[in-house]
Each structure stands twice: as structure tokens, then as C-alpha cells.
Short mmCIF file of C-alpha atoms in Angstrom, two decimals:
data_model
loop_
_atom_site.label_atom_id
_atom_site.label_comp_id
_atom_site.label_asym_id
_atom_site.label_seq_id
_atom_site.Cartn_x
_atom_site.Cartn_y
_atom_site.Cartn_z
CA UNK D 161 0.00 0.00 0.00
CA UNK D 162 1.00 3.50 -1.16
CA UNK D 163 1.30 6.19 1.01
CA UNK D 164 2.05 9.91 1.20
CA UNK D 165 2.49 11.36 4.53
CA UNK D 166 3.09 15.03 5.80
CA UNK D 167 5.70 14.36 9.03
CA UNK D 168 5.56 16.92 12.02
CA UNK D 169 7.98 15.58 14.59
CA UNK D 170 8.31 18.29 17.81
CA UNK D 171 11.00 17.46 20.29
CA UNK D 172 10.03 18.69 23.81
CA UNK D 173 12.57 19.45 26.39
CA UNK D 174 15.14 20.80 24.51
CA UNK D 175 14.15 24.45 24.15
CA UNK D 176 12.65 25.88 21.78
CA UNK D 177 15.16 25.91 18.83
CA UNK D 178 14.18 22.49 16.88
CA UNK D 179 15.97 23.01 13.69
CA UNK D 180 19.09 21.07 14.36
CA UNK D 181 16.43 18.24 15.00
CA UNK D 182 14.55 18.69 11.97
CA UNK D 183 17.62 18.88 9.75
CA UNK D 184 18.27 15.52 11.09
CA UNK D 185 15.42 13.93 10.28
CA UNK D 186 15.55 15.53 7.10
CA UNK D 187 18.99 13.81 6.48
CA UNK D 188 17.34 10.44 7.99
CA UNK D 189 14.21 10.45 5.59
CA UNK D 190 16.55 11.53 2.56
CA UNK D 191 18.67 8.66 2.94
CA UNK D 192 15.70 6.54 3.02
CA UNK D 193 14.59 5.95 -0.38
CA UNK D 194 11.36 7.60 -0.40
CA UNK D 195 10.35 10.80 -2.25
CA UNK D 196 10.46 13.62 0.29
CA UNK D 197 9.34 17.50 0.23
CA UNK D 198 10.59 19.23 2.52
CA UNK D 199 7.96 22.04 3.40
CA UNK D 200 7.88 25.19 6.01
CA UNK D 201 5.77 22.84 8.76
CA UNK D 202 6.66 19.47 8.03
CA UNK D 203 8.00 17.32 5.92
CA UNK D 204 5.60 14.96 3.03
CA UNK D 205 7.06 11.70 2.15
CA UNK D 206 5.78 9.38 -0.46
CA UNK D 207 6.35 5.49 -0.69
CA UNK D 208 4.80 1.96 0.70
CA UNK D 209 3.62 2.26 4.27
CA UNK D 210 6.09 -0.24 5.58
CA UNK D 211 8.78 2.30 4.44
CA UNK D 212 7.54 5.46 5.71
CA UNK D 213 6.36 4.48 8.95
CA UNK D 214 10.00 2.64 9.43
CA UNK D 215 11.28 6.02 8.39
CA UNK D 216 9.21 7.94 10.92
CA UNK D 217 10.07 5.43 13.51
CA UNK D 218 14.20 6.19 12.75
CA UNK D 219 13.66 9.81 13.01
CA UNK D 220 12.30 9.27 16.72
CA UNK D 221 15.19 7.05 17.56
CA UNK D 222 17.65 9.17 16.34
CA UNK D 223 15.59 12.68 17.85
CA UNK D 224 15.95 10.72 21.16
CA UNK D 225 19.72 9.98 21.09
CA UNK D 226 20.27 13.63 20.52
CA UNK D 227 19.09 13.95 23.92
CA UNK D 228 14.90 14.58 23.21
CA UNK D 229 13.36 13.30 26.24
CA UNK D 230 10.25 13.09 24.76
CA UNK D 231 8.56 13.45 21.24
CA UNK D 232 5.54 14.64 20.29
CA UNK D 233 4.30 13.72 16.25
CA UNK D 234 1.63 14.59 14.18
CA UNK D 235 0.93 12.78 11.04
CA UNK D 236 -1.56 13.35 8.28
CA UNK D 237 -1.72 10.13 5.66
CA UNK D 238 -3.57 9.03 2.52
CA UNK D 239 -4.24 6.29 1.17
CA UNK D 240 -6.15 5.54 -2.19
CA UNK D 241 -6.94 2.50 -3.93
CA UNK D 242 -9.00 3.85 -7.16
CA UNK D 243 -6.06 4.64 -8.65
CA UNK D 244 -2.43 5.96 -8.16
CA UNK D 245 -1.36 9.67 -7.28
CA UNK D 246 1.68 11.20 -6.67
CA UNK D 247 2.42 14.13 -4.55
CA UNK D 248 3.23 16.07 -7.59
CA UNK D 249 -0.71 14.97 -9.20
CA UNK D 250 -2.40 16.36 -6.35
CA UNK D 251 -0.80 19.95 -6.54
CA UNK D 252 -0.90 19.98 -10.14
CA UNK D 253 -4.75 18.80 -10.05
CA UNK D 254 -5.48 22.21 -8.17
CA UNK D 255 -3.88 24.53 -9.64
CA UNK D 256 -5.37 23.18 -12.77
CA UNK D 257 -8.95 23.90 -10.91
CA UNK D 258 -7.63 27.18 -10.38
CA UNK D 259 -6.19 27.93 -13.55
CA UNK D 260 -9.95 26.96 -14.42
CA UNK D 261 -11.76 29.00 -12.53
CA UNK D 262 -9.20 32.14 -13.89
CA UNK D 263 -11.01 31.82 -17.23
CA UNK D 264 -14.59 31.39 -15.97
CA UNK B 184 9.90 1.78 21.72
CA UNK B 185 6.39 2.91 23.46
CA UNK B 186 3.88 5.21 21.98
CA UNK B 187 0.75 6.46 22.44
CA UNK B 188 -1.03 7.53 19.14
CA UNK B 189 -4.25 9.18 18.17
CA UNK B 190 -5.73 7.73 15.42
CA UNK B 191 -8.70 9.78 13.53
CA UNK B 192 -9.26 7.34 9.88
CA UNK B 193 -11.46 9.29 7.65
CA UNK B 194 -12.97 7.22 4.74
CA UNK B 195 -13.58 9.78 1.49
CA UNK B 196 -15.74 8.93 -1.38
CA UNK B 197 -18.35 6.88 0.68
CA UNK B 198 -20.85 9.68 1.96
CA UNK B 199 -21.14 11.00 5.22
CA UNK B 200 -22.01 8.22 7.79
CA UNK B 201 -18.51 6.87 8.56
CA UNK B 202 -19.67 5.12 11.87
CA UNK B 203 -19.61 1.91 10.07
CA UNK B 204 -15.99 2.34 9.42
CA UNK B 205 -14.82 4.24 12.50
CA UNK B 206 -16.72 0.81 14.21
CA UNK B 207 -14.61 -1.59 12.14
CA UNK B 208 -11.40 -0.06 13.08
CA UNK B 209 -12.32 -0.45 17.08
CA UNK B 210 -12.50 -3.98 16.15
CA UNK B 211 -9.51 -4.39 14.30
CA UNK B 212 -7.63 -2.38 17.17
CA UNK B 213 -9.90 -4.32 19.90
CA UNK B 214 -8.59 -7.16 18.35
CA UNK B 215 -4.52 -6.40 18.42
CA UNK B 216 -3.87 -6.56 22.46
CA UNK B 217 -2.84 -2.94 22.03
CA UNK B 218 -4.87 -0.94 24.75
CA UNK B 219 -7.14 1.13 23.10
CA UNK B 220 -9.89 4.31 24.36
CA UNK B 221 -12.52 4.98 22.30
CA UNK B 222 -13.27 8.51 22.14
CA UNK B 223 -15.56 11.53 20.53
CA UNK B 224 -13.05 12.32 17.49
CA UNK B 225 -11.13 9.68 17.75
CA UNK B 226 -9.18 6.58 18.95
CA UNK B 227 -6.15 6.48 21.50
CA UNK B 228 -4.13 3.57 21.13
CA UNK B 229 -1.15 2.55 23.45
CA UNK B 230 1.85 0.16 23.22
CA UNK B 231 5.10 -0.81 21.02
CA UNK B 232 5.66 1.26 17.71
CA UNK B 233 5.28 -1.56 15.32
CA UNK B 234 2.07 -3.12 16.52
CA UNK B 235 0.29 0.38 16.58
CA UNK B 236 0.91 0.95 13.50
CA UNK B 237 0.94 -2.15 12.45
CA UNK B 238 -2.76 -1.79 13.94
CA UNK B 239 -3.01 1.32 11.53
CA UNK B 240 -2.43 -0.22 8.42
CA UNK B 241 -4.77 -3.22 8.97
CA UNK B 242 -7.06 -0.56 9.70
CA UNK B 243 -6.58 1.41 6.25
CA UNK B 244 -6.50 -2.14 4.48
CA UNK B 245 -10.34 -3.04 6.25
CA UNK B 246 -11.82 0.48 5.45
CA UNK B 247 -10.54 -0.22 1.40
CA UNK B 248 -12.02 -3.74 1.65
CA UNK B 249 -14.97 -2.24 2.56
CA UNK B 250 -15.39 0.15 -0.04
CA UNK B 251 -13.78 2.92 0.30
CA UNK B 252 -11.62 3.89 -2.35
CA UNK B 253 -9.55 6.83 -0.48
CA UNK B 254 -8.93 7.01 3.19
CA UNK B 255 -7.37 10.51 4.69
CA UNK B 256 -5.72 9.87 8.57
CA UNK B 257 -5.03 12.27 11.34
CA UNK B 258 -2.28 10.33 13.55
CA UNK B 259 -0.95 12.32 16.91
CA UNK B 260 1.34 10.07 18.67
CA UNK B 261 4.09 10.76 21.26
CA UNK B 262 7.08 8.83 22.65
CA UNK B 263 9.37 9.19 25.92
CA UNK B 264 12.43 8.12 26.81
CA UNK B 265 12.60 9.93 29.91
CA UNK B 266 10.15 7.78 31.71
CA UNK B 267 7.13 5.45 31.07
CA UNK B 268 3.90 7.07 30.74
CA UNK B 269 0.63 5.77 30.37
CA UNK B 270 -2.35 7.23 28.61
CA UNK B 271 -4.16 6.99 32.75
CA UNK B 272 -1.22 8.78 33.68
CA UNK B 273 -1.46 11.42 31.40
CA UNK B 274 -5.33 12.34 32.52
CA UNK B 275 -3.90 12.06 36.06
CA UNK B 276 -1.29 14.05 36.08
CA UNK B 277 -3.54 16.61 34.39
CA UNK B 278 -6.68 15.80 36.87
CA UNK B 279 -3.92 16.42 40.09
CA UNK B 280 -3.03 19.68 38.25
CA UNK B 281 -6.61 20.86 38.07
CA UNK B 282 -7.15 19.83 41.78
CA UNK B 283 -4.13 22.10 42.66
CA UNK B 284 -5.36 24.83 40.69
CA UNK B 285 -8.64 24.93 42.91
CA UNK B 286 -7.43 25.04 46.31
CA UNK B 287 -5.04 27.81 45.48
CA UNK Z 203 -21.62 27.53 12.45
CA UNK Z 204 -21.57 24.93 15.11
CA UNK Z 205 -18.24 23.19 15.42
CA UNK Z 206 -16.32 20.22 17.31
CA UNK Z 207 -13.13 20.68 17.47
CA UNK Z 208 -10.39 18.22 19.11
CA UNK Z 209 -7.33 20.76 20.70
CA UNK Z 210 -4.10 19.68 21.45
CA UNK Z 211 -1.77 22.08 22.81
CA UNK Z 212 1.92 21.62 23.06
CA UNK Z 213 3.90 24.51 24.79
CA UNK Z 214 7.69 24.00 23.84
CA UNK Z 215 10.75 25.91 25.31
CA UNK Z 216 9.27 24.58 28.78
CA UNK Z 217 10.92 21.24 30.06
CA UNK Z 218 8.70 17.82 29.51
CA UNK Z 219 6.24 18.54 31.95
CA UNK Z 220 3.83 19.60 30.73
CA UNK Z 221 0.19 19.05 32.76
CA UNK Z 222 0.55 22.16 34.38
CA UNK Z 223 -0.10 23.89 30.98
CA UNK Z 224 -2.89 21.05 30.10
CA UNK Z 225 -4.63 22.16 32.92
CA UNK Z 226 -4.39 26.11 32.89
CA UNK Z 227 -6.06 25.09 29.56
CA UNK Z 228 -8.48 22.99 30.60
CA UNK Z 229 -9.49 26.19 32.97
CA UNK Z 230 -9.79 28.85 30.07
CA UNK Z 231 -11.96 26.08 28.21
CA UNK Z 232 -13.70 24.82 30.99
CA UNK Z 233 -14.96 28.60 31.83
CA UNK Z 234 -16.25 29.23 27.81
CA UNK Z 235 -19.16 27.91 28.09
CA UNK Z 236 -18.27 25.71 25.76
CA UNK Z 237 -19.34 21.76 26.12
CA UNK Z 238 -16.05 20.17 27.00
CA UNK Z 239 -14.72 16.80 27.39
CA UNK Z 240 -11.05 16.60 28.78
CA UNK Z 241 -9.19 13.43 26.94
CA UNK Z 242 -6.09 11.38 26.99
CA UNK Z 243 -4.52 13.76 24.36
CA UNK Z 244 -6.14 16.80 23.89
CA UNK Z 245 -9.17 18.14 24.74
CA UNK Z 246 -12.71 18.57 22.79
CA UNK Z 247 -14.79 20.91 22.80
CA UNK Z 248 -18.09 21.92 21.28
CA UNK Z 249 -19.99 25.20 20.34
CA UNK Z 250 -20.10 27.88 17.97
CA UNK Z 251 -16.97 28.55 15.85
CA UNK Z 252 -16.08 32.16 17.12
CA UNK Z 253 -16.39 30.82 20.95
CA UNK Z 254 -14.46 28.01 20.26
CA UNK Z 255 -11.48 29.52 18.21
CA UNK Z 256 -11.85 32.75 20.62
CA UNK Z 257 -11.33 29.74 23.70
CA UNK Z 258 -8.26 28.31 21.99
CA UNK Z 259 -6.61 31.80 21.31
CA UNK Z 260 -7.16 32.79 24.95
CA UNK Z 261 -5.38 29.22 26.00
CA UNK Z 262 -2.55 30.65 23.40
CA UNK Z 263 -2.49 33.74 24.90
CA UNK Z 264 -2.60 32.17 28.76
CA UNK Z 265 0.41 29.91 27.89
CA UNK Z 266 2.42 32.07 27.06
CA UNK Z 267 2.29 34.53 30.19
CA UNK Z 268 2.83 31.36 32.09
CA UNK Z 269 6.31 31.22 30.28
CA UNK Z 270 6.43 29.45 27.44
CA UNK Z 271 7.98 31.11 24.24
CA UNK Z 272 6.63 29.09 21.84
CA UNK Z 273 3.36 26.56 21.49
CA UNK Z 274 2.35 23.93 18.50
CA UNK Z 275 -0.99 23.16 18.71
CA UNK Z 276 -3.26 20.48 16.62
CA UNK Z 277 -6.59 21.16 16.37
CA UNK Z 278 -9.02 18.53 14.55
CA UNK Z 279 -12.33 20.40 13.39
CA UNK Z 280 -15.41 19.03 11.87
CA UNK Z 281 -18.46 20.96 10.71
CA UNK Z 282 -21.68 19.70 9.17
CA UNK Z 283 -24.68 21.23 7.81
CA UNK Z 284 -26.67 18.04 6.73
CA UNK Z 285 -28.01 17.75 10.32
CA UNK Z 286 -26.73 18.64 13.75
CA UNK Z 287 -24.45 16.68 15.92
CA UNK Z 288 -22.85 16.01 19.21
CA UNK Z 289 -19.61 14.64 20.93
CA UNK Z 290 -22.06 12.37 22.10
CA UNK Z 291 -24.03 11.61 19.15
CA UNK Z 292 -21.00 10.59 17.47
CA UNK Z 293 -19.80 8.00 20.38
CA UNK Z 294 -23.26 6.66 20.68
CA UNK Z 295 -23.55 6.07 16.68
CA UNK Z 296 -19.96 4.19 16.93
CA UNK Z 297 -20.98 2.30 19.90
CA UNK Z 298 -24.35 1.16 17.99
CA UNK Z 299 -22.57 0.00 14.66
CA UNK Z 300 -20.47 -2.52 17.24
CA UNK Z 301 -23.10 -3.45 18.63
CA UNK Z 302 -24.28 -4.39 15.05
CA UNK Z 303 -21.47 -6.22 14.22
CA UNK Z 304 -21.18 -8.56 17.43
CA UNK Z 305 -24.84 -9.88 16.96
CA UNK Z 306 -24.24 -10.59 13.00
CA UNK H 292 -0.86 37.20 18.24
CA UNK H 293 1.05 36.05 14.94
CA UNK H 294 0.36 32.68 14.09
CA UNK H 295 1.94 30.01 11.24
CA UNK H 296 -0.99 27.70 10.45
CA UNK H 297 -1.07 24.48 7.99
CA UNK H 298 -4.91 23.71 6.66
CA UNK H 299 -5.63 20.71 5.91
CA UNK H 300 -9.56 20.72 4.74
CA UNK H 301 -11.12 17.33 4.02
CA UNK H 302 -14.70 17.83 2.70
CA UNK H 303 -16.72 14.83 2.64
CA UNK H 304 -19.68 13.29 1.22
CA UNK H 305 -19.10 15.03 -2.21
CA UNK H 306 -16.85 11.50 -3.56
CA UNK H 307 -13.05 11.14 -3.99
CA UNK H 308 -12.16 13.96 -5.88
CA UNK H 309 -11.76 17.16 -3.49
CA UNK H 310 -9.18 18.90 -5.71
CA UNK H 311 -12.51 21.62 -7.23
CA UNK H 312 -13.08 22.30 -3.24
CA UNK H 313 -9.21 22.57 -2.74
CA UNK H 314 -9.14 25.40 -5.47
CA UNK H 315 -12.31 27.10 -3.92
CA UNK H 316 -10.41 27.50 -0.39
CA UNK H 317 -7.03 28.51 -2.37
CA UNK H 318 -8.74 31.47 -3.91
CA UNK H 319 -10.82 32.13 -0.71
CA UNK H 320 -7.04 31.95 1.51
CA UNK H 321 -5.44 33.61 -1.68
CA UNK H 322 -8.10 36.61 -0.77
CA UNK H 323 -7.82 37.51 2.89
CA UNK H 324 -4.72 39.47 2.29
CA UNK H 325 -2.87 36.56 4.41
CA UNK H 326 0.54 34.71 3.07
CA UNK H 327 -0.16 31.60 1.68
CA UNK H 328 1.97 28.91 0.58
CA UNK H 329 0.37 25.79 -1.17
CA UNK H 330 1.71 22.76 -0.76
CA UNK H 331 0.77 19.18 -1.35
CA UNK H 332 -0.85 18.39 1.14
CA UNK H 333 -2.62 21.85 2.83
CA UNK H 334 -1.90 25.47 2.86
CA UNK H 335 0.06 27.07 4.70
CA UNK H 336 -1.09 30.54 6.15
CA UNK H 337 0.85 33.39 8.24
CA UNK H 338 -0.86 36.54 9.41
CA UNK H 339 -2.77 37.64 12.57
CA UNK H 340 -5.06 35.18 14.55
CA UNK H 341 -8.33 37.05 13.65
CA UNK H 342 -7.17 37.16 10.30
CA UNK H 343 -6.10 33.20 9.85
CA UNK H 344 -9.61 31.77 11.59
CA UNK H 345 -11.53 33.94 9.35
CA UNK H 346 -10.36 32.68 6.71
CA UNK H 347 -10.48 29.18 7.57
CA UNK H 348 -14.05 29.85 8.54
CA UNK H 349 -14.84 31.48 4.99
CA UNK H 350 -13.36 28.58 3.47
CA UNK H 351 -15.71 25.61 5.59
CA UNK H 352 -18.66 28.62 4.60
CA UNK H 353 -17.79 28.21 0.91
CA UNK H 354 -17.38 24.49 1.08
CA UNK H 355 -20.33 24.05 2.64
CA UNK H 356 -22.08 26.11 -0.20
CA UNK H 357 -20.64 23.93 -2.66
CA UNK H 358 -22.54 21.37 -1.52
CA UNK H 359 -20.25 19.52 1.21
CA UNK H 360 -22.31 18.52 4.07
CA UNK H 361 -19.34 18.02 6.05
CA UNK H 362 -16.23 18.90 6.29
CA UNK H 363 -13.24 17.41 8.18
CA UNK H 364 -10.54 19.95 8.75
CA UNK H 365 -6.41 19.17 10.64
CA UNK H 366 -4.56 22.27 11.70
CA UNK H 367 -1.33 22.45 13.11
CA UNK H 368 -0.62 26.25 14.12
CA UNK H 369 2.36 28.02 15.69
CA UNK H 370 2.60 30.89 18.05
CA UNK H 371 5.62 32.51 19.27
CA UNK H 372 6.80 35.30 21.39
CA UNK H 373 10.24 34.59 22.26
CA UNK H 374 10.92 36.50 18.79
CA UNK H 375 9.16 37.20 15.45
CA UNK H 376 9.47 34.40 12.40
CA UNK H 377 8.14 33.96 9.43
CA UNK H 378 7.59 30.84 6.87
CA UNK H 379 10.44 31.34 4.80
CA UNK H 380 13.04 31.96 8.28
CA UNK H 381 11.51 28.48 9.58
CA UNK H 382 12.54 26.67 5.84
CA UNK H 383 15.90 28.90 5.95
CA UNK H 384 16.76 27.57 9.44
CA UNK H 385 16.43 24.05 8.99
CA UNK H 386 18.83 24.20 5.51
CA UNK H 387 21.51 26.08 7.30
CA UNK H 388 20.98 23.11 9.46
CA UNK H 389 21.04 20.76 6.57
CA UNK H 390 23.96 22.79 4.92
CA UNK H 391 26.08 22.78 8.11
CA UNK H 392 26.15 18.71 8.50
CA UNK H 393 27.16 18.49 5.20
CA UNK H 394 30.40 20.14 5.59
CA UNK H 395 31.07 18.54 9.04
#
């Protein structure tokens, strides 16, 4: 099963500069394999589930050995079986609703 | 590793009454050994990474089976390393908190 | 518009304790008038959609004099026009559809 | 109060393709006067509180009018007052990040 996921890990405990921890888990999902965009709040990743959740679960591990006591994750998924879509279909299918609704 | 996760499943394409859906996901997760609350927007589930969202995906898998051909998920979920936490001790701490707060 | 909305506010900057912020919160919401029902991870609340966002922005605003620099907060909305609903509508139509299920 | 907000608006009931309603909020968002950023998977908004729920609540009003008789809707919003930041500083500080392991 295909998957594309938009990743919002938040270390707590360790002030409140985080991106030393995202840039690592930027560097951990890029070496993974999967198609990833990185985005202002959050990161999308697109691949089989197995894959991105075992991603996900690496950027916890390595979060907590930089000294994260505890994590705190929020994760929005799809999943469609009527056909297949890319992250790249689903912008491109609205702005070509927009682009439509220019010309109306 | 522990977590506790929030799981909101939302079926698309299948009209509005998703009870049916939301109920066979409580009995997939009833069915894991994870520990699982049922609640208003939502389902808490508790235990070790892989078999929550191992939980997860049988979830997305029954919802497809069952017609719908695009699911869109809302997953919170939070790990420690600091110290084990339940989801009881969670509302506790917060319910000890509130009791403070009063007699002040 | 009527709304239910799940909250889940994270204060960051603050250590990993956390419950005393959950339950200045849960003081601000529980003083809205709004219908509330304190969970495991978050709170939800129910009511109209200026009183609840105006309720959230006050727990913003109340976190942050307590200390904390910086807050992430999920919130899960759902509005409907088809027919009006409740926190506890929603449990009880769940609840029904398993009872469905274990008498087929 | 500032606030960074991702929108995430499911409508449901109205079938599988939601890309026509995901235009409609773009050019509601795209209206307000607020910074937007689209991405794949929800918009990102900056501006004043006020500002940001209005326009979320203009865009459930709209949906609604297009004939979705409910909607499902994931935020994930940001406050700070340790110091002022905007979108772009949060993507600039994680690749500095990025662009600082690289050369280690």
C-alpha cells in the first residue's frame, strides 16, 4: 500500500530551537529511499507504508539519542486504492482547478 | 519503543455516515492486544511502535475492503524516553493539576 | 456555524512537563461555556466557531504569560450542515454499529 | 498574536475527488490578504489570529455552499513570542541546518 504522509515531529525538552532536529530527520528520511518535500511545517514523504512508517520510527530514535526526552508527532496520511497519485498529481490537479476558474 | 497515538481514519468517497468504518477499526484495534480508548473524534491507542501501526495499516487495508476507495488519517502520537507514561497517567497528572489549581 | 473541534496544545521551550499547561487550559476552556470533554490527548470541545477559536486563542495567549515562548498546537475540526451533531451523538452512533457487528 | 498555520480541509460526502473544493479555499485563503503557501498536502497561512480563523471559517462557509455537508478539517498552528518568524526563516533555518552537517 501507497502512502504519502506530511511528518511533524516536535522534540520537547530541549528548548525551543528544533531546527538542528529537523535537519536531522531531514537527512534520515533523505537517505531513506522515499520521495520527500521538505515544506515550512513538516515534511511529506511518499512510498509503501512499511517504508515510511519505518522512516518515521528512525527519526524518533535518532531525535531521542540527541538527547529529546520526549517526542511529540503529528501525522496526516492518505491512502487511495481507485487509482495511483503522486504528490506532484495532487498539486498539479489544483492549480489546474484554479487555472480553471481564472477563465470562468 | 512505546507510543501512544491518536488515530482519527477518515474514509472519502463513501458519503457522510462513517460510523460503520470508524466501528470496524475499534475492532480491528480491539482485536490487536494494544490498549485502546474509544473517544468523541477519535481513537487512543497505546503500546510498542510496530504493533500500533501495524494496527493502523490493517485498519486502512479493512476500510478499502470495505469500499472505500480513499482514506485521509489524522495520527498524533508521542514517545518518551525519559520515563514510562501511560495514557491513565497522562489524565492524572492533568486531573492532580486541576485539583491544585482549585485550592489555590 | 456549530463546530467540534479536538485541541491539542503543546507549549515548547518549557521542560517535559507539561500538565501544568494542560490544565491552565483545561481552565480557560472549561470557563467558555463551551461543552467540553477533557481526553487522553487533547481536549474537545463543542460550540459555535467564534467561541471556540476565541477559547483556543485565549489558551494561546494564557500559555504564554505562564512562560512558554513558543506553542504547536493540533486542532481537529469538523463541521456539518446536513443535520446537527454532538460529541455524544458521534460516540453513541460508533458504539451502535459494534453493537451491530457482534450480533451478525 | 502572529500565528503560522497548515490547513488541511477534508470535505466529505461530495466522492473522492476534493481537488474543485481545494481550489475554492485557495482562492478564498489567496483573498484575505494573508501569506499563503500551497503545498501538497494543505496550505500554509501566516498573518494575525483574527485574520487566519476567518479565513479558515470562509473557506468551511464556501465548502459548505458547494454542496459539502461536512467537512473534516487538521490544523497544526504556531505561536511565538520569544521573537518574530516567518515561513520562509523556519525553511531557511532548517537548511543552514542541513547545509552545516554536510560540511562537518
Amino acid at each position: 500500500m501507497q502512502v504519502i504522509a506530511d511528518l511533524c515531529i516536535v522534540p520537547l525538552g530541549v528548548g525551543v530551537s528544533l531546527s538542528k532536529y529537523v535537519a536531522a530527520c531531514e537527512k534520515v528520511l533523505g537517505g531513506t529511499g522515499l520521495k520527500v518535500l521538505w515544506q515550512a511545517d513538516g515534511t511529506t514523504v511518499e512510498g509503501p507504508w512499511e517504508e515510511v512508517f519505518a522512516g518515521l520510527k528512525r527519526c524518533h530514535e535518532v531525535v531521542h539519542e540527541m538527547g529529546a526526552p520526549r517526542i511529540t508527532t503529528t501525522v496526516k496520511l492518505g491512502t487511495r486504492v481507485d487509482r495511483s497519485q503522486t504528490m506532484e498529481d495532487k498539486v498539479r490537479s489544483v492549480e489546474e482547478k484554479l487555472d480553471a476558474t481564472k477563465t470562468e
